[in-house]
Amino acid sequence: MRREFAENRPKVEQEATQALLKLRERVIRANEIDKAFEGTSAVDLSHFDDHVQRARAVVADWMVASNTVGPSRAIADRAFARLMAPRTPGKRGQSMKHCVVIETYLDKARLGGAAGLRTRSAGFASFLALSMSIASRPTSARPTIP
C-alpha cells in the first residue's frame, strides 16, 4: 500500500485540484444565473481553499499510524482468486494490487475477530470485511436495504 500510495499521490492530488476547480467554475456560473434572476445570495466555497493540503496532512498522519504487513502466500492466492472470479475490485486483465490490499485487510479483520478484538479499528475492519463480502456477491444475492 505504501508503494501504491506513493505512486498515486501526485495523480490523486492533481485530480482533486482539478475537480475543485471545476466545482468552483460551476458554482460561479450558478451564482451568475441566480444573480440574473435577481438572487441576492452567492454560494461560498472558500472552505475548500486548502482542502488538498489538509487532505495531504491527514493521509500523512494515517501513514505514520499504519502498520506494515509482510507478504503472505495465502493472501496472494486469495487475491488471485478474487481477480480471476472476477470479484470486486478485481477484473480480469487488470493489476492484482487492489485485490491484494482488500485481501490483506480482510485477513487482518479475520485475525482480529478471532482474537476477540473489539477496538474501533477492529470494528472498522469487520465492517470492511462485511462490506466487501456483500459487494462481491452477485447483485441478485445482495440484501435489500429498506
CSV table of N, CA and C in Angstrom, one decimal:
chain,number,residue,atom,x,y,z
A,1,MET,N,0.8,-1.2,0.0
A,1,MET,CA,0.0,0.0,0.0
A,1,MET,C,0.9,1.3,0.0
A,2,ARG,N,1.9,1.2,0.7
A,2,ARG,CA,2.8,2.4,0.8
A,2,ARG,C,3.3,2.7,-0.6
A,3,ARG,N,3.7,1.7,-1.3
A,3,ARG,CA,4.3,1.9,-2.7
A,3,ARG,C,3.2,2.5,-3.6
A,4,GLU,N,2.0,1.8,-3.5
A,4,GLU,CA,0.9,2.3,-4.3
A,4,GLU,C,0.5,3.7,-4.0
A,5,PHE,N,0.5,4.0,-2.7
A,5,PHE,CA,0.2,5.4,-2.3
A,5,PHE,C,1.2,6.4,-2.8
A,6,ALA,N,2.4,6.0,-2.7
A,6,ALA,CA,3.5,6.9,-3.2
A,6,ALA,C,3.4,7.1,-4.8
A,7,GLU,N,3.0,6.0,-5.5
A,7,GLU,CA,2.8,6.1,-6.9
A,7,GLU,C,1.6,7.0,-7.3
A,8,ASN,N,0.5,6.9,-6.6
A,8,ASN,CA,-0.7,7.5,-7.0
A,8,ASN,C,-1.0,8.9,-6.3
A,9,ARG,N,-0.2,9.2,-5.3
A,9,ARG,CA,-0.5,10.5,-4.6
A,9,ARG,C,-0.5,11.7,-5.5
A,10,PRO,N,0.5,11.9,-6.4
A,10,PRO,CA,0.5,13.1,-7.2
A,10,PRO,C,-0.7,13.1,-8.2
A,11,LYS,N,-1.1,12.0,-8.7
A,11,LYS,CA,-2.2,12.0,-9.6
A,11,LYS,C,-3.5,12.3,-8.9
A,12,VAL,N,-3.7,11.7,-7.7
A,12,VAL,CA,-4.9,12.0,-6.9
A,12,VAL,C,-5.0,13.4,-6.5
A,13,GLU,N,-3.8,14.0,-6.1
A,13,GLU,CA,-3.8,15.4,-5.7
A,13,GLU,C,-4.2,16.3,-6.9
A,14,GLN,N,-3.7,16.0,-8.1
A,14,GLN,CA,-4.0,16.7,-9.3
A,14,GLN,C,-5.5,16.6,-9.6
A,15,GLU,N,-6.0,15.4,-9.5
A,15,GLU,CA,-7.4,15.2,-9.8
A,15,GLU,C,-8.3,15.9,-8.8
A,16,ALA,N,-7.9,16.0,-7.6
A,16,ALA,CA,-8.7,16.7,-6.6
A,16,ALA,C,-8.6,18.2,-6.9
A,17,THR,N,-7.5,18.7,-7.2
A,17,THR,CA,-7.3,20.1,-7.5
A,17,THR,C,-8.2,20.5,-8.7
A,18,GLN,N,-8.2,19.6,-9.8
A,18,GLN,CA,-9.0,19.9,-11.0
A,18,GLN,C,-10.5,19.8,-10.7
A,19,ALA,N,-10.9,18.8,-9.9
A,19,ALA,CA,-12.3,18.7,-9.5
A,19,ALA,C,-12.8,19.9,-8.7
A,20,LEU,N,-12.0,20.4,-7.8
A,20,LEU,CA,-12.4,21.6,-7.1
A,20,LEU,C,-12.4,22.8,-8.0
A,21,LEU,N,-11.5,22.9,-8.9
A,21,LEU,CA,-11.6,24.0,-9.9
A,21,LEU,C,-12.9,23.9,-10.7
A,22,LYS,N,-13.2,22.7,-11.2
A,22,LYS,CA,-14.5,22.6,-12.0
A,22,LYS,C,-15.7,22.9,-11.1
A,23,LEU,N,-15.7,22.5,-9.9
A,23,LEU,CA,-16.8,22.8,-9.0
A,23,LEU,C,-16.9,24.3,-8.8
A,24,ARG,N,-15.8,25.0,-8.6
A,24,ARG,CA,-15.8,26.5,-8.4
A,24,ARG,C,-16.4,27.1,-9.7
A,25,GLU,N,-15.9,26.7,-10.9
A,25,GLU,CA,-16.4,27.2,-12.1
A,25,GLU,C,-17.9,27.1,-12.2
A,26,ARG,N,-18.4,25.9,-11.9
A,26,ARG,CA,-19.9,25.6,-11.9
A,26,ARG,C,-20.7,26.5,-10.9
A,27,VAL,N,-20.1,26.7,-9.8
A,27,VAL,CA,-20.8,27.5,-8.7
A,27,VAL,C,-20.8,28.9,-9.2
A,28,ILE,N,-19.7,29.4,-9.7
A,28,ILE,CA,-19.6,30.8,-10.2
A,28,ILE,C,-20.7,31.0,-11.3
A,29,ARG,N,-20.8,30.0,-12.2
A,29,ARG,CA,-21.9,30.1,-13.2
A,29,ARG,C,-23.3,30.1,-12.6
A,30,ALA,N,-23.5,29.2,-11.6
A,30,ALA,CA,-24.8,29.1,-11.0
A,30,ALA,C,-25.1,30.4,-10.2
A,31,ASN,N,-24.1,31.0,-9.6
A,31,ASN,CA,-24.3,32.3,-8.9
A,31,ASN,C,-24.6,33.4,-9.9
A,32,GLU,N,-24.0,33.4,-11.1
A,32,GLU,CA,-24.3,34.4,-12.1
A,32,GLU,C,-25.7,34.2,-12.6
A,33,ILE,N,-26.2,33.0,-12.8
A,33,ILE,CA,-27.5,32.7,-13.2
A,33,ILE,C,-28.5,33.2,-12.2
A,34,ASP,N,-28.2,32.9,-10.9
A,34,ASP,CA,-29.1,33.3,-9.8
A,34,ASP,C,-29.2,34.8,-9.8
A,35,LYS,N,-28.0,35.5,-10.0
A,35,LYS,CA,-28.0,37.0,-9.9
A,35,LYS,C,-28.8,37.5,-11.1
A,36,ALA,N,-28.8,36.9,-12.3
A,36,ALA,CA,-29.6,37.4,-13.4
A,36,ALA,C,-31.1,37.3,-13.1
A,37,PHE,N,-31.5,36.4,-12.2
A,37,PHE,CA,-32.9,36.3,-11.8
A,37,PHE,C,-33.1,37.0,-10.4
A,38,GLU,N,-32.3,38.0,-10.2
A,38,GLU,CA,-32.4,38.9,-9.0
A,38,GLU,C,-32.1,38.2,-7.7
A,39,GLY,N,-31.3,37.1,-7.7
A,39,GLY,CA,-30.9,36.5,-6.5
A,39,GLY,C,-29.9,37.4,-5.7
A,40,THR,N,-29.9,37.3,-4.4
A,40,THR,CA,-29.1,38.2,-3.6
A,40,THR,C,-28.0,37.4,-2.9
A,41,SER,N,-28.0,36.1,-3.0
A,41,SER,CA,-27.0,35.3,-2.3
A,41,SER,C,-26.0,34.7,-3.2
A,42,ALA,N,-24.9,34.2,-2.7
A,42,ALA,CA,-23.9,33.5,-3.5
A,42,ALA,C,-23.4,32.4,-2.7
A,43,VAL,N,-23.1,31.3,-3.3
A,43,VAL,CA,-22.5,30.1,-2.7
A,43,VAL,C,-21.0,30.4,-2.4
A,44,ASP,N,-20.6,30.2,-1.2
A,44,ASP,CA,-19.2,30.4,-0.9
A,44,ASP,C,-18.5,29.1,-0.7
A,45,LEU,N,-17.4,28.9,-1.5
A,45,LEU,CA,-16.6,27.7,-1.4
A,45,LEU,C,-15.3,27.9,-0.8
A,46,SER,N,-15.1,29.0,-0.1
A,46,SER,CA,-13.7,29.3,0.5
A,46,SER,C,-13.2,28.3,1.5
A,47,HIS,N,-14.2,27.5,2.0
A,47,HIS,CA,-13.7,26.4,3.0
A,47,HIS,C,-13.0,25.3,2.2
A,48,PHE,N,-13.0,25.3,0.9
A,48,PHE,CA,-12.2,24.3,0.1
A,48,PHE,C,-10.9,24.8,-0.3
A,49,ASP,N,-10.5,26.1,0.0
A,49,ASP,CA,-9.3,26.7,-0.5
A,49,ASP,C,-8.1,25.9,-0.2
A,50,ASP,N,-8.0,25.3,1.0
A,50,ASP,CA,-6.8,24.5,1.4
A,50,ASP,C,-7.1,23.0,1.5
A,51,HIS,N,-8.1,22.5,0.8
A,51,HIS,CA,-8.6,21.2,1.0
A,51,HIS,C,-7.5,20.1,0.7
A,52,VAL,N,-6.8,20.3,-0.4
A,52,VAL,CA,-5.8,19.3,-0.9
A,52,VAL,C,-4.7,19.3,0.2
A,53,GLN,N,-4.3,20.4,0.7
A,53,GLN,CA,-3.2,20.4,1.7
A,53,GLN,C,-3.7,19.8,3.0
A,54,ARG,N,-4.9,20.0,3.4
A,54,ARG,CA,-5.4,19.4,4.6
A,54,ARG,C,-5.6,17.9,4.4
A,55,ALA,N,-6.0,17.5,3.3
A,55,ALA,CA,-6.1,16.1,3.0
A,55,ALA,C,-4.8,15.4,3.0
A,56,ARG,N,-3.8,16.1,2.4
A,56,ARG,CA,-2.4,15.5,2.4
A,56,ARG,C,-1.9,15.3,3.8
A,57,ALA,N,-2.2,16.3,4.7
A,57,ALA,CA,-1.8,16.2,6.1
A,57,ALA,C,-2.5,15.0,6.8
A,58,VAL,N,-3.8,14.8,6.6
A,58,VAL,CA,-4.5,13.7,7.2
A,58,VAL,C,-3.9,12.4,6.7
A,59,VAL,N,-3.7,12.2,5.4
A,59,VAL,CA,-3.2,11.0,4.9
A,59,VAL,C,-1.7,10.7,5.4
A,60,ALA,N,-1.0,11.8,5.6
A,60,ALA,CA,0.4,11.6,6.2
A,60,ALA,C,0.3,11.1,7.6
A,61,ASP,N,-0.7,11.6,8.4
A,61,ASP,CA,-1.0,11.0,9.7
A,61,ASP,C,-1.4,9.5,9.7
A,62,TRP,N,-2.2,9.2,8.7
A,62,TRP,CA,-2.6,7.8,8.6
A,62,TRP,C,-1.4,6.9,8.3
A,63,MET,N,-0.5,7.4,7.4
A,63,MET,CA,0.7,6.6,7.0
A,63,MET,C,1.6,6.4,8.3
A,64,VAL,N,1.7,7.4,9.1
A,64,VAL,CA,2.5,7.3,10.3
A,64,VAL,C,1.9,6.3,11.2
A,65,ALA,N,0.6,6.3,11.3
A,65,ALA,CA,-0.1,5.4,12.3
A,65,ALA,C,-0.3,4.0,11.7
A,66,SER,N,0.0,3.8,10.4
A,66,SER,CA,-0.3,2.5,9.8
A,66,SER,C,0.8,1.5,10.2
A,67,ASN,N,0.5,0.2,10.0
A,67,ASN,CA,1.5,-0.9,10.2
A,67,ASN,C,1.8,-1.5,8.8
A,68,THR,N,3.0,-2.0,8.7
A,68,THR,CA,3.4,-2.7,7.5
A,68,THR,C,3.1,-4.2,7.7
A,69,VAL,N,2.5,-4.8,6.7
A,69,VAL,CA,2.2,-6.2,6.8
A,69,VAL,C,3.0,-6.9,5.8
A,70,GLY,N,3.7,-8.0,6.2
A,70,GLY,CA,4.5,-8.7,5.3
A,70,GLY,C,3.7,-9.5,4.3
A,71,PRO,N,4.4,-9.9,3.2
A,71,PRO,CA,3.6,-10.7,2.2
A,71,PRO,C,3.2,-12.1,2.8
A,72,SER,N,2.2,-12.6,2.2
A,72,SER,CA,1.6,-13.9,2.6
A,72,SER,C,1.2,-14.7,1.4
A,73,ARG,N,1.6,-15.9,1.3
A,73,ARG,CA,1.2,-16.7,0.1
A,73,ARG,C,-0.4,-16.9,0.1
A,74,ALA,N,-1.0,-17.1,1.3
A,74,ALA,CA,-2.4,-17.2,1.4
A,74,ALA,C,-3.2,-16.0,0.9
A,75,ILE,N,-2.7,-14.8,1.2
A,75,ILE,CA,-3.3,-13.6,0.8
A,75,ILE,C,-3.1,-13.5,-0.7
A,76,ALA,N,-1.9,-13.7,-1.2
A,76,ALA,CA,-1.7,-13.7,-2.7
A,76,ALA,C,-2.6,-14.6,-3.4
A,77,ASP,N,-2.8,-15.8,-2.9
A,77,ASP,CA,-3.7,-16.8,-3.5
A,77,ASP,C,-5.1,-16.3,-3.6
A,78,ARG,N,-5.6,-15.8,-2.4
A,78,ARG,CA,-7.0,-15.3,-2.4
A,78,ARG,C,-7.2,-14.1,-3.3
A,79,ALA,N,-6.1,-13.2,-3.4
A,79,ALA,CA,-6.2,-12.1,-4.3
A,79,ALA,C,-6.3,-12.5,-5.7
A,80,PHE,N,-5.5,-13.5,-6.1
A,80,PHE,CA,-5.5,-14.0,-7.5
A,80,PHE,C,-6.9,-14.6,-7.8
A,81,ALA,N,-7.4,-15.4,-6.8
A,81,ALA,CA,-8.8,-16.0,-7.0
A,81,ALA,C,-9.8,-14.9,-7.2
A,82,ARG,N,-9.7,-13.8,-6.4
A,82,ARG,CA,-10.6,-12.7,-6.5
A,82,ARG,C,-10.5,-12.0,-7.9
A,83,LEU,N,-9.3,-11.9,-8.3
A,83,LEU,CA,-9.1,-11.3,-9.6
A,83,LEU,C,-9.7,-12.1,-10.8
A,84,MET,N,-9.5,-13.4,-10.7
A,84,MET,CA,-10.0,-14.3,-11.7
A,84,MET,C,-11.5,-14.6,-11.7
A,85,ALA,N,-12.1,-14.3,-10.5
A,85,ALA,CA,-13.6,-14.7,-10.3
A,85,ALA,C,-14.5,-14.0,-11.3
A,86,PRO,N,-14.5,-12.8,-11.7
A,86,PRO,CA,-14.0,-11.6,-11.0
A,86,PRO,C,-14.9,-11.1,-9.9
A,87,ARG,N,-14.3,-10.8,-8.8
A,87,ARG,CA,-15.0,-10.2,-7.7
A,87,ARG,C,-14.4,-8.9,-7.3
A,88,THR,N,-15.2,-8.0,-6.9
A,88,THR,CA,-14.8,-6.6,-6.6
A,88,THR,C,-13.6,-6.6,-5.7
A,89,PRO,N,-12.5,-5.9,-6.0
A,89,PRO,CA,-12.4,-4.9,-7.0
A,89,PRO,C,-11.7,-5.5,-8.3
A,90,GLY,N,-11.6,-6.8,-8.4
A,90,GLY,CA,-10.8,-7.4,-9.4
A,90,GLY,C,-11.6,-7.5,-10.7
A,91,LYS,N,-10.9,-7.4,-11.8
A,91,LYS,CA,-11.4,-7.6,-13.2
A,91,LYS,C,-10.3,-8.3,-13.9
A,92,ARG,N,-10.6,-9.3,-14.7
A,92,ARG,CA,-9.6,-10.0,-15.5
A,92,ARG,C,-8.9,-9.0,-16.4
A,93,GLY,N,-7.6,-9.2,-16.4
A,93,GLY,CA,-6.7,-8.4,-17.2
A,93,GLY,C,-6.2,-7.2,-16.5
A,94,GLN,N,-6.6,-6.9,-15.3
A,94,GLN,CA,-6.1,-5.8,-14.5
A,94,GLN,C,-5.1,-6.2,-13.5
A,95,SER,N,-4.5,-5.2,-12.9
A,95,SER,CA,-3.5,-5.5,-11.9
A,95,SER,C,-4.1,-6.1,-10.6
A,96,MET,N,-3.3,-6.9,-10.0
A,96,MET,CA,-3.8,-7.6,-8.8
A,96,MET,C,-3.6,-6.8,-7.5
A,97,LYS,N,-3.0,-5.6,-7.6
A,97,LYS,CA,-2.7,-4.8,-6.5
A,97,LYS,C,-3.9,-4.5,-5.6
A,98,HIS,N,-5.0,-4.1,-6.1
A,98,HIS,CA,-6.2,-3.8,-5.3
A,98,HIS,C,-6.7,-5.0,-4.6
A,99,CYS,N,-6.7,-6.1,-5.3
A,99,CYS,CA,-7.1,-7.4,-4.7
A,99,CYS,C,-6.3,-7.8,-3.5
A,100,VAL,N,-4.9,-7.6,-3.6
A,100,VAL,CA,-4.0,-7.9,-2.5
A,100,VAL,C,-4.3,-7.0,-1.3
A,101,VAL,N,-4.6,-5.7,-1.6
A,101,VAL,CA,-4.9,-4.8,-0.5
A,101,VAL,C,-6.2,-5.2,0.2
A,102,ILE,N,-7.2,-5.5,-0.5
A,102,ILE,CA,-8.5,-5.9,0.1
A,102,ILE,C,-8.3,-7.2,0.8
A,103,GLU,N,-7.6,-8.2,0.3
A,103,GLU,CA,-7.5,-9.5,1.0
A,103,GLU,C,-6.6,-9.3,2.2
A,104,THR,N,-5.6,-8.4,2.2
A,104,THR,CA,-4.8,-8.1,3.4
A,104,THR,C,-5.7,-7.6,4.5
A,105,TYR,N,-6.6,-6.6,4.2
A,105,TYR,CA,-7.5,-6.0,5.1
A,105,TYR,C,-8.4,-7.1,5.7
A,106,LEU,N,-8.9,-7.9,4.8
A,106,LEU,CA,-9.9,-9.0,5.2
A,106,LEU,C,-9.1,-10.0,6.1
A,107,ASP,N,-7.9,-10.3,5.8
A,107,ASP,CA,-7.1,-11.2,6.6
A,107,ASP,C,-6.9,-10.7,8.0
A,108,LYS,N,-6.6,-9.4,8.1
A,108,LYS,CA,-6.3,-8.8,9.4
A,108,LYS,C,-7.6,-8.7,10.2
A,109,ALA,N,-8.7,-8.4,9.5
A,109,ALA,CA,-10.0,-8.4,10.2
A,109,ALA,C,-10.4,-9.8,10.7
A,110,ARG,N,-10.2,-10.8,9.9
A,110,ARG,CA,-10.4,-12.2,10.4
A,110,ARG,C,-9.6,-12.5,11.7
A,111,LEU,N,-8.3,-12.1,11.6
A,111,LEU,CA,-7.4,-12.4,12.7
A,111,LEU,C,-7.8,-11.6,13.9
A,112,GLY,N,-8.2,-10.3,13.7
A,112,GLY,CA,-8.6,-9.5,14.8
A,112,GLY,C,-9.9,-10.1,15.5
A,113,GLY,N,-10.9,-10.5,14.6
A,113,GLY,CA,-12.1,-11.0,15.2
A,113,GLY,C,-11.9,-12.3,15.9
A,114,ALA,N,-11.0,-13.2,15.4
A,114,ALA,CA,-10.7,-14.4,16.0
A,114,ALA,C,-10.0,-14.2,17.4
A,115,ALA,N,-9.2,-13.1,17.5
A,115,ALA,CA,-8.6,-12.8,18.7
A,115,ALA,C,-9.5,-12.1,19.7
A,116,GLY,N,-10.7,-11.8,19.3
A,116,GLY,CA,-11.7,-11.1,20.2
A,116,GLY,C,-11.5,-9.6,20.3
A,117,LEU,N,-10.8,-9.0,19.3
A,117,LEU,CA,-10.5,-7.6,19.4
A,117,LEU,C,-11.8,-6.8,19.1
A,118,ARG,N,-12.1,-5.9,19.9
A,118,ARG,CA,-13.3,-5.1,19.8
A,118,ARG,C,-13.0,-3.6,19.8
A,119,THR,N,-11.9,-3.2,19.3
A,119,THR,CA,-11.5,-1.8,19.2
A,119,THR,C,-12.2,-1.2,18.0
A,120,ARG,N,-12.1,0.1,18.0
A,120,ARG,CA,-12.7,0.9,16.8
A,120,ARG,C,-12.1,0.4,15.5
A,121,SER,N,-10.7,0.2,15.4
A,121,SER,CA,-10.2,-0.2,14.2
A,121,SER,C,-10.6,-1.7,13.9
A,122,ALA,N,-10.7,-2.5,14.9
A,122,ALA,CA,-11.2,-3.9,14.6
A,122,ALA,C,-12.7,-3.8,14.1
A,123,GLY,N,-13.4,-2.9,14.7
A,123,GLY,CA,-14.8,-2.8,14.3
A,123,GLY,C,-14.9,-2.3,12.8
A,124,PHE,N,-14.0,-1.3,12.5
A,124,PHE,CA,-13.9,-0.9,11.1
A,124,PHE,C,-13.5,-2.0,10.2
A,125,ALA,N,-12.5,-2.8,10.6
A,125,ALA,CA,-12.1,-3.9,9.8
A,125,ALA,C,-13.2,-4.9,9.6
A,126,SER,N,-14.0,-5.1,10.6
A,126,SER,CA,-15.1,-6.1,10.5
A,126,SER,C,-16.1,-5.5,9.5
A,127,PHE,N,-16.4,-4.2,9.6
A,127,PHE,CA,-17.3,-3.6,8.7
A,127,PHE,C,-16.8,-3.7,7.3
A,128,LEU,N,-15.5,-3.4,7.1
A,128,LEU,CA,-15.0,-3.5,5.8
A,128,LEU,C,-15.1,-4.9,5.2
A,129,ALA,N,-14.8,-5.9,6.1
A,129,ALA,CA,-14.9,-7.3,5.6
A,129,ALA,C,-16.4,-7.6,5.2
A,130,LEU,N,-17.3,-7.2,6.0
A,130,LEU,CA,-18.7,-7.4,5.6
A,130,LEU,C,-19.1,-6.7,4.4
A,131,SER,N,-18.7,-5.5,4.2
A,131,SER,CA,-19.0,-4.7,3.0
A,131,SER,C,-18.4,-5.3,1.8
A,132,MET,N,-17.2,-5.8,1.9
A,132,MET,CA,-16.6,-6.5,0.7
A,132,MET,C,-17.2,-7.8,0.4
A,133,SER,N,-17.7,-8.5,1.5
A,133,SER,CA,-18.4,-9.8,1.3
A,133,SER,C,-19.7,-9.5,0.5
A,134,ILE,N,-20.4,-8.5,0.9
A,134,ILE,CA,-21.7,-8.2,0.3
A,134,ILE,C,-21.4,-7.7,-1.2
A,135,ALA,N,-20.4,-6.8,-1.3
A,135,ALA,CA,-20.1,-6.3,-2.7
A,135,ALA,C,-19.7,-7.4,-3.6
A,136,SER,N,-19.1,-8.4,-3.1
A,136,SER,CA,-18.6,-9.5,-4.1
A,136,SER,C,-19.6,-10.5,-4.5
A,137,ARG,N,-20.8,-10.4,-3.8
A,137,ARG,CA,-21.9,-11.3,-4.2
A,137,ARG,C,-22.6,-10.8,-5.5
A,138,PRO,N,-23.2,-11.7,-6.2
A,138,PRO,CA,-24.0,-11.3,-7.4
A,138,PRO,C,-25.1,-10.4,-6.9
A,139,THR,N,-25.4,-9.4,-7.8
A,139,THR,CA,-26.4,-8.4,-7.4
A,139,THR,C,-27.7,-9.0,-6.9
A,140,SER,N,-28.1,-10.1,-7.4
A,140,SER,CA,-29.4,-10.8,-7.0
A,140,SER,C,-29.3,-11.4,-5.6
A,141,ALA,N,-28.1,-11.6,-5.1
A,141,ALA,CA,-27.9,-12.2,-3.8
A,141,ALA,C,-27.6,-11.2,-2.7
A,142,ARG,N,-27.5,-9.9,-3.1
A,142,ARG,CA,-27.2,-8.9,-2.1
A,142,ARG,C,-28.5,-8.6,-1.3
A,143,PRO,N,-28.4,-8.3,0.0
A,143,PRO,CA,-29.5,-7.9,0.8
A,143,PRO,C,-30.1,-6.6,0.4
A,144,THR,N,-31.4,-6.5,0.4
A,144,THR,CA,-32.0,-5.2,0.1
A,144,THR,C,-32.1,-4.3,1.3
A,145,ILE,N,-31.9,-3.0,1.1
A,145,ILE,CA,-32.0,-2.1,2.2
A,145,ILE,C,-33.3,-1.3,2.1
A,146,PRO,N,-34.1,-1.4,3.1
A,146,PRO,CA,-35.4,-0.8,3.0
A,146,PRO,C,-35.3,0.7,2.9
